[in-house]
XYZ file of C-alpha atoms in Angstrom:
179
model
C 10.716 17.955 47.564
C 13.241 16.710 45.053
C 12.532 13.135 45.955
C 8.814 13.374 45.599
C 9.052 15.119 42.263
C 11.672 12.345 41.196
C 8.811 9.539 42.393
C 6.015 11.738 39.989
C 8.592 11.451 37.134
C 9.071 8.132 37.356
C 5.519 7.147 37.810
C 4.134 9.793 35.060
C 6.792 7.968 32.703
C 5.977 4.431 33.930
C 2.268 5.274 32.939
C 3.245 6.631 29.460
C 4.990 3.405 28.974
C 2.722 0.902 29.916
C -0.662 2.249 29.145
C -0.084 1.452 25.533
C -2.805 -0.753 24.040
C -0.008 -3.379 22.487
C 3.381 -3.588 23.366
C 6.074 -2.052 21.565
C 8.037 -5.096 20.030
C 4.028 -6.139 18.344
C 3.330 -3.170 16.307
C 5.590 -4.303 13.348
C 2.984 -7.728 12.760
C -0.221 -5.602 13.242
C -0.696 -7.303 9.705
C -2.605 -10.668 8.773
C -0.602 -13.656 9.120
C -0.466 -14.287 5.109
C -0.020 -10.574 4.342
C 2.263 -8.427 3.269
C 3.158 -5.079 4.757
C 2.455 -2.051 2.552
C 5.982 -1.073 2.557
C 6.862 -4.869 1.459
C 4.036 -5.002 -1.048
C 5.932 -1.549 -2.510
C 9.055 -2.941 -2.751
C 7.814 -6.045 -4.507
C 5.905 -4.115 -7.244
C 8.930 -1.554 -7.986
C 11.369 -4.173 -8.395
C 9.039 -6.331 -10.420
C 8.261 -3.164 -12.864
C 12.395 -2.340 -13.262
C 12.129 -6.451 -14.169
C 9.460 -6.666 -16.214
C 8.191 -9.281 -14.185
C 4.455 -9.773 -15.141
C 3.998 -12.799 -12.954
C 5.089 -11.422 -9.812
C 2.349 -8.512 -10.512
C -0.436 -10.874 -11.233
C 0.580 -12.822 -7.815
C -0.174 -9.875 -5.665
C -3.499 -9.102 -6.911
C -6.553 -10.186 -4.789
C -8.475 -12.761 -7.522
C -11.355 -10.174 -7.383
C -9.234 -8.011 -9.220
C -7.872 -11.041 -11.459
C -11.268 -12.082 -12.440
C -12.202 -9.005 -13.645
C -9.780 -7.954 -16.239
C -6.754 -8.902 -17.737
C -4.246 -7.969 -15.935
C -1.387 -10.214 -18.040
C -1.976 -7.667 -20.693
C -2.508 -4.143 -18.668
C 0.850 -4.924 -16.924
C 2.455 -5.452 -20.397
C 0.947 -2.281 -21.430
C 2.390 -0.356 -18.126
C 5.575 -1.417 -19.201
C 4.846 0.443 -22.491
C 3.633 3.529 -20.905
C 6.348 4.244 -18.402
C 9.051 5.735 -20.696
C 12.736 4.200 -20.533
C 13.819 1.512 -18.122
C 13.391 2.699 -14.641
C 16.687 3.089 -12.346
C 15.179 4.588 -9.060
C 12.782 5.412 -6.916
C 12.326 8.355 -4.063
C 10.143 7.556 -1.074
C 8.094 4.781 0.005
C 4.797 6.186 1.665
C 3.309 3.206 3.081
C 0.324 4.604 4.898
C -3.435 2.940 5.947
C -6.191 3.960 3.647
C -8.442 3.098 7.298
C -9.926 0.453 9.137
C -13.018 -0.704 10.573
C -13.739 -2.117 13.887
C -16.766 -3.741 14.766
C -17.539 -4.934 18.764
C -13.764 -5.217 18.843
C -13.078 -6.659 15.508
C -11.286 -5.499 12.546
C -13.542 -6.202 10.009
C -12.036 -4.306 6.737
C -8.548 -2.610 6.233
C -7.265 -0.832 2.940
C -3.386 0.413 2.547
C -3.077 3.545 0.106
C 0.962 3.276 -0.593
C 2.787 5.741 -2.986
C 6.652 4.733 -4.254
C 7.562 8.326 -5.163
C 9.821 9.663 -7.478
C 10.392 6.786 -9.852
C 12.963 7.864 -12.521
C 14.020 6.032 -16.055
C 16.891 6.695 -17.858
C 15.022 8.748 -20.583
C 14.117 11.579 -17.775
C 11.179 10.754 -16.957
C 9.352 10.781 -13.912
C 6.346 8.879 -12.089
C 4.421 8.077 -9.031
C 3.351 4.283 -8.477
C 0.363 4.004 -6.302
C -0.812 0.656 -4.657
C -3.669 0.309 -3.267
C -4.676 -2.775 -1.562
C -6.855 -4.377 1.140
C -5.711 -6.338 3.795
C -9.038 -7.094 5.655
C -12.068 -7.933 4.646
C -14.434 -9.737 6.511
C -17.542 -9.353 3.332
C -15.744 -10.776 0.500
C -11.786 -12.628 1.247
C -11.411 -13.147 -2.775
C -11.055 -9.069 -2.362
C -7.602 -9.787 -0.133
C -4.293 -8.275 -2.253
C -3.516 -5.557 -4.301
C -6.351 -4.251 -6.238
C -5.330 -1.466 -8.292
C -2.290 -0.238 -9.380
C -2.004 3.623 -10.511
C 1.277 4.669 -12.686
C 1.191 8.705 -12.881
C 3.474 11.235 -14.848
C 5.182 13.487 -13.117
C 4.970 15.867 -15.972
C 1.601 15.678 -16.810
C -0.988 14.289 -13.996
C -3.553 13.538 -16.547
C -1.265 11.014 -17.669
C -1.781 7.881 -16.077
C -2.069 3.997 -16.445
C -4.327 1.445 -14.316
C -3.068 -1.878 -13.835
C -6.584 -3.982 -12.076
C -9.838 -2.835 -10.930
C -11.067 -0.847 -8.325
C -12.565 -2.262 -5.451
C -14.223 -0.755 -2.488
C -12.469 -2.082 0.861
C -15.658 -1.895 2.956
C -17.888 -4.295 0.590
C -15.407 -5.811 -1.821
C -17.452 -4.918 -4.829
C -16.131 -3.873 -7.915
C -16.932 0.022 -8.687
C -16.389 2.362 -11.334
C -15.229 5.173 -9.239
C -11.629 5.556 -8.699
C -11.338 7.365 -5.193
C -7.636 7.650 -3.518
């Protein structure tokens, strides 16, 4: 009796393990070859805001987004709005805005990625959000980061956009910010 429930164990587990669609050493380079993770594309735009570093910005925005405004002079101006230089940051939430599949393709993917809980040395407090797209089979100049959203942590209605926003099924530009 032991024996046999031993065998079920082992063969319950051995299902569990290898019924997975992809294998478990693949799911950190679910993204495109040329693109960078959420978490990286975080990461990048914190440390380039603590540096001031406007051309590191403008090099992660899809060119949809750089076509359609200026974004040399809205990062300058986020550098204005966030109060003090800016020493650290809280959590990283790097999650998928969604995906689309179509007859077994993905066809458009869009990250939604906070960096939470970034301070400056004058007490203030903000929320960075990055949203990007990753996918998208309609329009590829709508590839990268397109908006950037720079919140106060004392007052919500205070907030900055750095680029445009773009919807991640069609690539358009809209007018509508939805998060």
């Amino acid at each position: 009796m032991i024996k046999e429930l031993r065998v079920c164990l082992i063969f319950f587990t051995a299902m569990l393990l290898f019924s997975s669609c992809r294998p478990f050493d693949t799911i950190s380079s679910l993204t495109e070859d040329n693109q960078l993770s959420a978490k990286e594309t975080c990461e990048i735009v914190y440390q380039a805001l603590v540096d001031h570093d406007v051309e590191t910005l403008i090099e992660l925005f899809s060119k949809k987004a750089n076509d359609a405004c200026n974004l040399t002079k809205q990062i300058n101006e986020s550098f204005d709005f966030i109060n003090g230089e800016i020493i650290e940051h809280g959590y990283i939430l790097d999650g998928s805005g969604g995906e689309t599949v179509e007859s077994g393709t993905l066809v458009q993917k869009h990250n939604r990625s906070c960096i939470e809980e970034v301070k400056t040395d004058a007490g203030k407090v903000y929320n960075i959000y990055i949203l990007s797209i990753s996918v998208c089979e309609a329009d590829s100049n709508a590839l990268g980061v397109y908006l950037i959203v720079i919140q106060s942590n004392d007052d919500l209605d205070e907030i900055y956009k750095i680029g445009k926003n773009i919807d991640p099924y069609t690539g358009e530009i809209v007018d509508t910010l939805t998060w």
